[in-house]
Amino acid sequence: MQKTLQALLFDVDGTLADTERDGHRVAFNLAFEEAGLDWNWSVELYGKLLAVTGGKERMKYYLEHFNTHFICPTDINDFIAELHRSKTAHYTALLAEGRIPLRPGVERLLREAREKGMRMGIATTTTPANVQALLSQTLGPDSESWFEVIAAGDVVPAKKPAADIYLWAMDKMDLKAEQCMAFEDSENGIKSSVAANLRTVITVNDYTREHDFSSAILVLDNMGEPERPFTVLQGDQDIVDHAACLDLDLIQRLANSSSPV
Ligand code: XBP
Ligand code: MG
């Protein structure tokens, strides 16, 4: 008896939208400028800093590895927390301007899942405020309610690549890993989802194209649209068959053909 899929669990940054280079990175730089700091994260440097998830943790990593001469005027945790509050304000303002669209195929899949009664959750390292801003700007004010759980940021002690955020989301939804499918974009993300025993579909982006996705059940360039088919970068072509985009039929075939991690 094949276990039917009960829920889709989505990462946010890099998966629902390409938020890092032109969103979070820009917001960090605006916060640094506002604080009178000469820190400026280039596209290239930010790619290195993405090794660490979590904006607060990423700023600490930057100081420890790329700006060791900085002398913090106050308690470092308070200083970082204040910078992060400012960065989040800048980021949500950028989203409100509609500058970060959803990636190809994301809205189509979310709407199909909603119409067909497929349960959905979010498991992300970013803050709840950032998720709310992205969803309301791209899918409308009620779209937060499409997700039973928005597991985000500091709700868990350990961020990705730890499994915590996915385990927390499944616990709140009263689901087991074999009843779910995760959707991610990065190595930290799939390490987290696989550590939670979740089968995972990857859509790569410019920062993560070269990451190790050997544990993914499918790797795509994006989720695709009927008129703009995806490209399969890794996975079983027999299961993909003639699919042009990631829809519930293909996800169900992937779930039925793969055993839990
Ligand atoms: C990506 C992250 C986040 C963002 C920055 O999260 O690691 O930290 O880069 O957002 P995910 P914050 O891929 O899990 O969605 O500054 O709010 O952390
Ligand atoms: Mg991500």
Short mmCIF file of C-alpha atoms and ligand atoms in Angstrom, two decimals:
data_model
loop_
_atom_site.label_atom_id
_atom_site.label_comp_id
_atom_site.label_asym_id
_atom_site.label_seq_id
_atom_site.Cartn_x
_atom_site.Cartn_y
_atom_site.Cartn_z
CA MET A 1 0.00 0.00 0.00
CA GLN A 2 1.68 3.22 -1.10
CA LYS A 3 1.74 5.90 1.60
CA THR A 4 -0.06 8.91 0.15
CA LEU A 5 1.67 12.20 0.55
CA GLN A 6 0.08 14.38 3.24
CA ALA A 7 2.08 17.63 3.16
CA LEU A 8 4.58 19.80 1.31
CA LEU A 9 7.17 21.63 3.45
CA PHE A 10 8.75 24.67 1.82
CA ASP A 11 11.96 26.49 2.51
CA VAL A 12 11.68 30.24 1.77
CA ASP A 13 14.88 32.01 0.78
CA GLY A 14 16.11 30.74 -2.55
CA THR A 15 13.16 28.35 -2.91
CA LEU A 16 9.96 30.40 -2.90
CA ALA A 17 11.83 33.49 -4.13
CA ASP A 18 15.38 34.41 -5.09
CA THR A 19 15.78 36.67 -2.06
CA GLU A 20 19.45 36.60 -1.16
CA ARG A 21 21.50 38.63 -3.67
CA ASP A 22 19.06 41.48 -4.34
CA GLY A 23 17.03 41.28 -1.13
CA HIS A 24 18.74 40.23 2.09
CA ARG A 25 22.21 41.32 0.93
CA VAL A 26 20.93 44.81 -0.02
CA ALA A 27 19.06 45.08 3.29
CA PHE A 28 22.19 44.18 5.27
CA ASN A 29 24.17 46.89 3.43
CA LEU A 30 21.44 49.48 4.06
CA ALA A 31 21.49 48.62 7.78
CA PHE A 32 25.29 48.88 7.90
CA GLU A 33 25.20 52.28 6.16
CA GLU A 34 22.46 53.52 8.49
CA ALA A 35 24.58 52.46 11.48
CA GLY A 36 27.57 54.40 10.09
CA LEU A 37 29.58 51.23 9.49
CA ASP A 38 31.93 50.85 6.53
CA TRP A 39 30.86 47.23 6.06
CA ASN A 40 29.70 46.42 2.56
CA TRP A 41 28.85 42.91 1.50
CA SER A 42 29.56 42.44 -2.22
CA VAL A 43 27.72 39.77 -4.21
CA GLU A 44 30.88 37.64 -4.05
CA LEU A 45 31.49 38.09 -0.30
CA TYR A 46 27.83 37.43 0.46
CA GLY A 47 28.12 34.13 -1.41
CA LYS A 48 30.82 33.14 1.07
CA LEU A 49 28.81 34.39 4.06
CA LEU A 50 25.82 32.27 3.01
CA ALA A 51 27.76 29.31 4.40
CA VAL A 52 26.16 30.41 7.67
CA THR A 53 22.38 30.53 7.97
CA GLY A 54 20.64 33.16 10.04
CA GLY A 55 21.32 36.86 9.62
CA LYS A 56 22.57 37.40 13.18
CA GLU A 57 24.82 34.35 12.96
CA ARG A 58 26.02 35.50 9.53
CA MET A 59 27.09 38.93 10.86
CA LYS A 60 29.06 37.26 13.67
CA TYR A 61 30.68 34.93 11.13
CA TYR A 62 31.63 38.01 9.04
CA LEU A 63 33.30 39.69 12.04
CA GLU A 64 35.14 36.52 13.03
CA HIS A 65 36.42 35.71 9.55
CA PHE A 66 36.37 38.84 7.38
CA ASN A 67 36.53 41.87 9.71
CA THR A 68 38.56 40.82 12.74
CA HIS A 69 39.76 44.39 13.45
CA PHE A 70 36.31 45.75 14.25
CA ILE A 71 35.98 46.81 17.89
CA CYS A 72 32.38 46.54 19.04
CA PRO A 73 31.29 49.63 21.02
CA THR A 74 28.77 47.69 23.13
CA ASP A 75 27.86 44.12 23.95
CA ILE A 76 28.30 42.24 20.67
CA ASN A 77 25.00 40.37 20.95
CA ASP A 78 23.06 43.59 21.57
CA PHE A 79 24.92 45.29 18.73
CA ILE A 80 24.19 42.45 16.28
CA ALA A 81 20.55 42.22 17.38
CA GLU A 82 20.02 45.93 16.77
CA LEU A 83 21.67 45.72 13.34
CA HIS A 84 19.44 42.75 12.53
CA ARG A 85 16.27 44.61 13.53
CA SER A 86 17.30 47.43 11.18
CA LYS A 87 18.14 44.97 8.40
CA THR A 88 14.76 43.25 8.75
CA ALA A 89 12.99 46.61 8.48
CA HIS A 90 14.91 47.39 5.29
CA TYR A 91 14.23 43.91 3.90
CA THR A 92 10.48 44.03 4.52
CA ALA A 93 10.42 47.50 2.95
CA LEU A 94 12.17 46.12 -0.14
CA LEU A 95 9.58 43.33 -0.32
CA ALA A 96 6.75 45.82 0.08
CA GLU A 97 8.04 47.61 -3.04
CA GLY A 98 7.41 44.34 -4.92
CA ARG A 99 11.07 44.02 -5.85
CA ILE A 100 11.36 40.27 -5.12
CA PRO A 101 8.95 38.09 -7.11
CA LEU A 102 8.24 34.41 -6.50
CA ARG A 103 10.38 32.02 -8.53
CA PRO A 104 8.89 30.34 -11.64
CA GLY A 105 6.24 27.75 -10.87
CA VAL A 106 5.97 28.52 -7.15
CA GLU A 107 2.59 30.29 -7.23
CA ARG A 108 1.21 27.68 -9.64
CA LEU A 109 2.24 24.78 -7.32
CA LEU A 110 1.03 26.51 -4.14
CA ARG A 111 -2.37 27.24 -5.70
CA GLU A 112 -2.69 23.67 -7.04
CA ALA A 113 -1.81 22.23 -3.63
CA ARG A 114 -4.34 24.53 -1.98
CA GLU A 115 -7.09 23.67 -4.49
CA LYS A 116 -6.47 19.93 -4.07
CA GLY A 117 -6.35 20.04 -0.28
CA MET A 118 -2.65 19.19 0.06
CA ARG A 119 -1.44 20.40 3.46
CA MET A 120 1.45 22.88 3.43
CA GLY A 121 4.01 24.21 5.88
CA ILE A 122 7.03 26.48 5.86
CA ALA A 123 10.40 25.70 7.43
CA THR A 124 12.85 28.58 7.13
CA THR A 125 15.82 30.20 8.84
CA THR A 126 14.63 33.72 8.17
CA THR A 127 12.32 35.65 10.50
CA PRO A 128 8.52 35.34 10.59
CA ALA A 129 8.25 39.03 9.64
CA ASN A 130 10.19 38.36 6.44
CA VAL A 131 7.99 35.40 5.54
CA GLN A 132 4.81 37.38 6.18
CA ALA A 133 6.09 40.26 4.06
CA LEU A 134 7.02 37.98 1.14
CA LEU A 135 3.75 36.04 1.19
CA SER A 136 1.47 39.08 1.53
CA GLN A 137 3.32 41.01 -1.18
CA THR A 138 3.35 38.15 -3.70
CA LEU A 139 0.20 36.12 -2.91
CA GLY A 140 -2.04 38.56 -1.06
CA PRO A 141 -2.94 39.22 2.58
CA ASP A 142 -4.65 35.87 3.27
CA SER A 143 -1.83 33.73 1.89
CA GLU A 144 -0.20 33.15 5.27
CA SER A 145 -3.25 31.02 6.10
CA TRP A 146 -2.40 28.67 3.20
CA PHE A 147 0.32 27.26 5.48
CA GLU A 148 -0.68 25.38 8.63
CA VAL A 149 2.70 26.18 10.17
CA ILE A 150 5.24 28.91 9.48
CA ALA A 151 8.31 27.56 11.28
CA ALA A 152 10.79 30.43 11.10
CA GLY A 153 13.99 31.85 12.57
CA ASP A 154 14.68 31.68 16.29
CA VAL A 155 11.74 29.38 17.11
CA VAL A 156 14.29 26.56 17.35
CA PRO A 157 17.68 26.54 19.14
CA ALA A 158 19.68 25.38 16.12
CA LYS A 159 19.22 26.74 12.59
CA LYS A 160 19.81 24.84 9.34
CA PRO A 161 21.74 22.61 8.62
CA ALA A 162 20.37 21.27 11.91
CA ALA A 163 17.10 19.33 11.50
CA ASP A 164 15.36 21.36 14.22
CA ILE A 165 13.17 23.60 12.07
CA TYR A 166 11.77 20.72 10.01
CA LEU A 167 11.22 18.55 13.10
CA TRP A 168 9.43 21.47 14.77
CA ALA A 169 7.17 21.98 11.73
CA MET A 170 6.26 18.28 11.47
CA ASP A 171 5.61 18.10 15.19
CA LYS A 172 3.20 21.05 15.01
CA MET A 173 1.47 19.45 12.00
CA ASP A 174 1.45 16.01 13.67
CA LEU A 175 3.08 14.43 10.65
CA LYS A 176 5.83 11.90 10.08
CA ALA A 177 8.65 12.44 7.61
CA GLU A 178 7.37 9.69 5.29
CA GLN A 179 4.13 11.65 4.87
CA CYS A 180 5.93 14.79 3.69
CA MET A 181 8.09 16.20 0.91
CA ALA A 182 10.56 19.07 1.44
CA PHE A 183 11.52 21.75 -1.09
CA GLU A 184 14.90 23.42 -0.70
CA ASP A 185 17.57 25.38 -2.60
CA SER A 186 20.87 24.99 -0.73
CA GLU A 187 23.27 22.54 0.85
CA ASN A 188 22.47 23.82 4.34
CA GLY A 189 18.81 23.40 3.51
CA ILE A 190 18.99 19.81 2.28
CA LYS A 191 21.28 18.84 5.15
CA SER A 192 18.51 20.05 7.45
CA SER A 193 15.64 18.34 5.62
CA VAL A 194 17.49 15.04 5.16
CA ALA A 195 18.57 15.11 8.81
CA ALA A 196 14.82 15.21 9.52
CA ASN A 197 14.42 12.14 7.24
CA LEU A 198 12.61 14.14 4.58
CA ARG A 199 12.74 13.38 0.88
CA THR A 200 13.77 16.62 -0.77
CA VAL A 201 13.33 18.32 -4.14
CA ILE A 202 15.89 21.01 -4.95
CA THR A 203 15.59 24.08 -7.17
CA VAL A 204 19.04 25.60 -7.56
CA ASN A 205 19.95 29.29 -7.84
CA ASP A 206 23.09 31.23 -8.74
CA TYR A 207 24.54 30.87 -5.24
CA THR A 208 23.82 27.15 -4.86
CA ARG A 209 24.20 25.64 -8.35
CA GLU A 210 27.48 23.91 -7.41
CA HIS A 211 26.32 22.63 -4.02
CA ASP A 212 26.20 18.89 -3.20
CA PHE A 213 22.64 17.70 -3.79
CA SER A 214 23.45 13.96 -4.01
CA SER A 215 20.81 13.25 -1.33
CA ALA A 216 18.02 14.99 -3.26
CA ILE A 217 15.33 12.95 -5.04
CA LEU A 218 15.18 15.55 -7.82
CA VAL A 219 17.26 18.63 -8.72
CA LEU A 220 15.75 21.24 -11.05
CA ASP A 221 16.75 24.67 -12.36
CA ASN A 222 13.34 25.87 -11.18
CA MET A 223 9.80 24.50 -10.65
CA GLY A 224 8.88 25.33 -14.24
CA GLU A 225 5.73 26.57 -15.95
CA PRO A 226 3.85 24.73 -18.73
CA GLU A 227 5.07 27.34 -21.23
CA ARG A 228 8.56 27.50 -19.64
CA PRO A 229 9.53 23.90 -18.80
CA PHE A 230 12.05 23.14 -16.08
CA THR A 231 15.41 21.50 -16.72
CA VAL A 232 16.17 18.31 -14.75
CA LEU A 233 19.72 18.56 -13.39
CA GLN A 234 19.60 15.29 -11.37
CA GLY A 235 16.94 12.62 -10.87
CA ASP A 236 15.13 9.66 -12.39
CA GLN A 237 14.00 10.72 -15.87
CA ASP A 238 11.57 7.77 -15.99
CA ILE A 239 9.66 9.25 -13.07
CA VAL A 240 9.82 12.77 -14.47
CA ASP A 241 8.56 11.26 -17.73
CA HIS A 242 7.16 14.08 -19.89
CA ALA A 243 6.44 16.53 -17.08
CA ALA A 244 7.31 20.13 -17.98
CA CYS A 245 6.85 21.52 -14.50
CA LEU A 246 6.77 20.44 -10.85
CA ASP A 247 3.12 19.72 -10.10
CA LEU A 248 1.31 17.48 -7.62
CA ASP A 249 1.24 14.53 -10.03
CA LEU A 250 5.01 14.56 -10.37
CA ILE A 251 5.50 15.11 -6.64
CA GLN A 252 3.20 12.15 -5.88
CA ARG A 253 5.14 9.97 -8.36
CA LEU A 254 8.38 11.00 -6.66
CA ALA A 255 6.92 10.19 -3.25
CA ASN A 256 5.59 6.81 -4.38
CA SER A 257 8.87 5.83 -6.00
CA SER A 258 11.17 6.78 -3.12
CA SER A 259 11.41 5.29 0.33
CA PRO A 260 11.67 7.64 3.34
CA VAL A 261 15.17 8.90 3.96
C1 XBP B 1 17.99 31.66 4.42
C2 XBP B 1 18.79 32.21 5.52
C3 XBP B 1 18.33 33.47 6.20
C4 XBP B 1 18.43 34.65 5.22
C5 XBP B 1 18.52 35.96 5.94
O1 XBP B 1 16.89 31.04 5.04
O2 XBP B 1 19.78 31.61 5.90
O3 XBP B 1 19.18 33.68 7.30
O4 XBP B 1 19.64 34.51 4.47
O5 XBP B 1 17.37 36.11 6.73
P1 XBP B 1 16.12 29.78 4.32
P2 XBP B 1 17.52 36.57 8.27
O6 XBP B 1 16.88 29.41 3.07
O7 XBP B 1 16.11 28.72 5.38
O8 XBP B 1 14.73 30.32 4.01
O9 XBP B 1 18.45 37.77 8.27
O10 XBP B 1 16.11 36.91 8.70
O11 XBP B 1 18.10 35.38 8.97
MG MG B 2 16.92 28.48 1.30
#
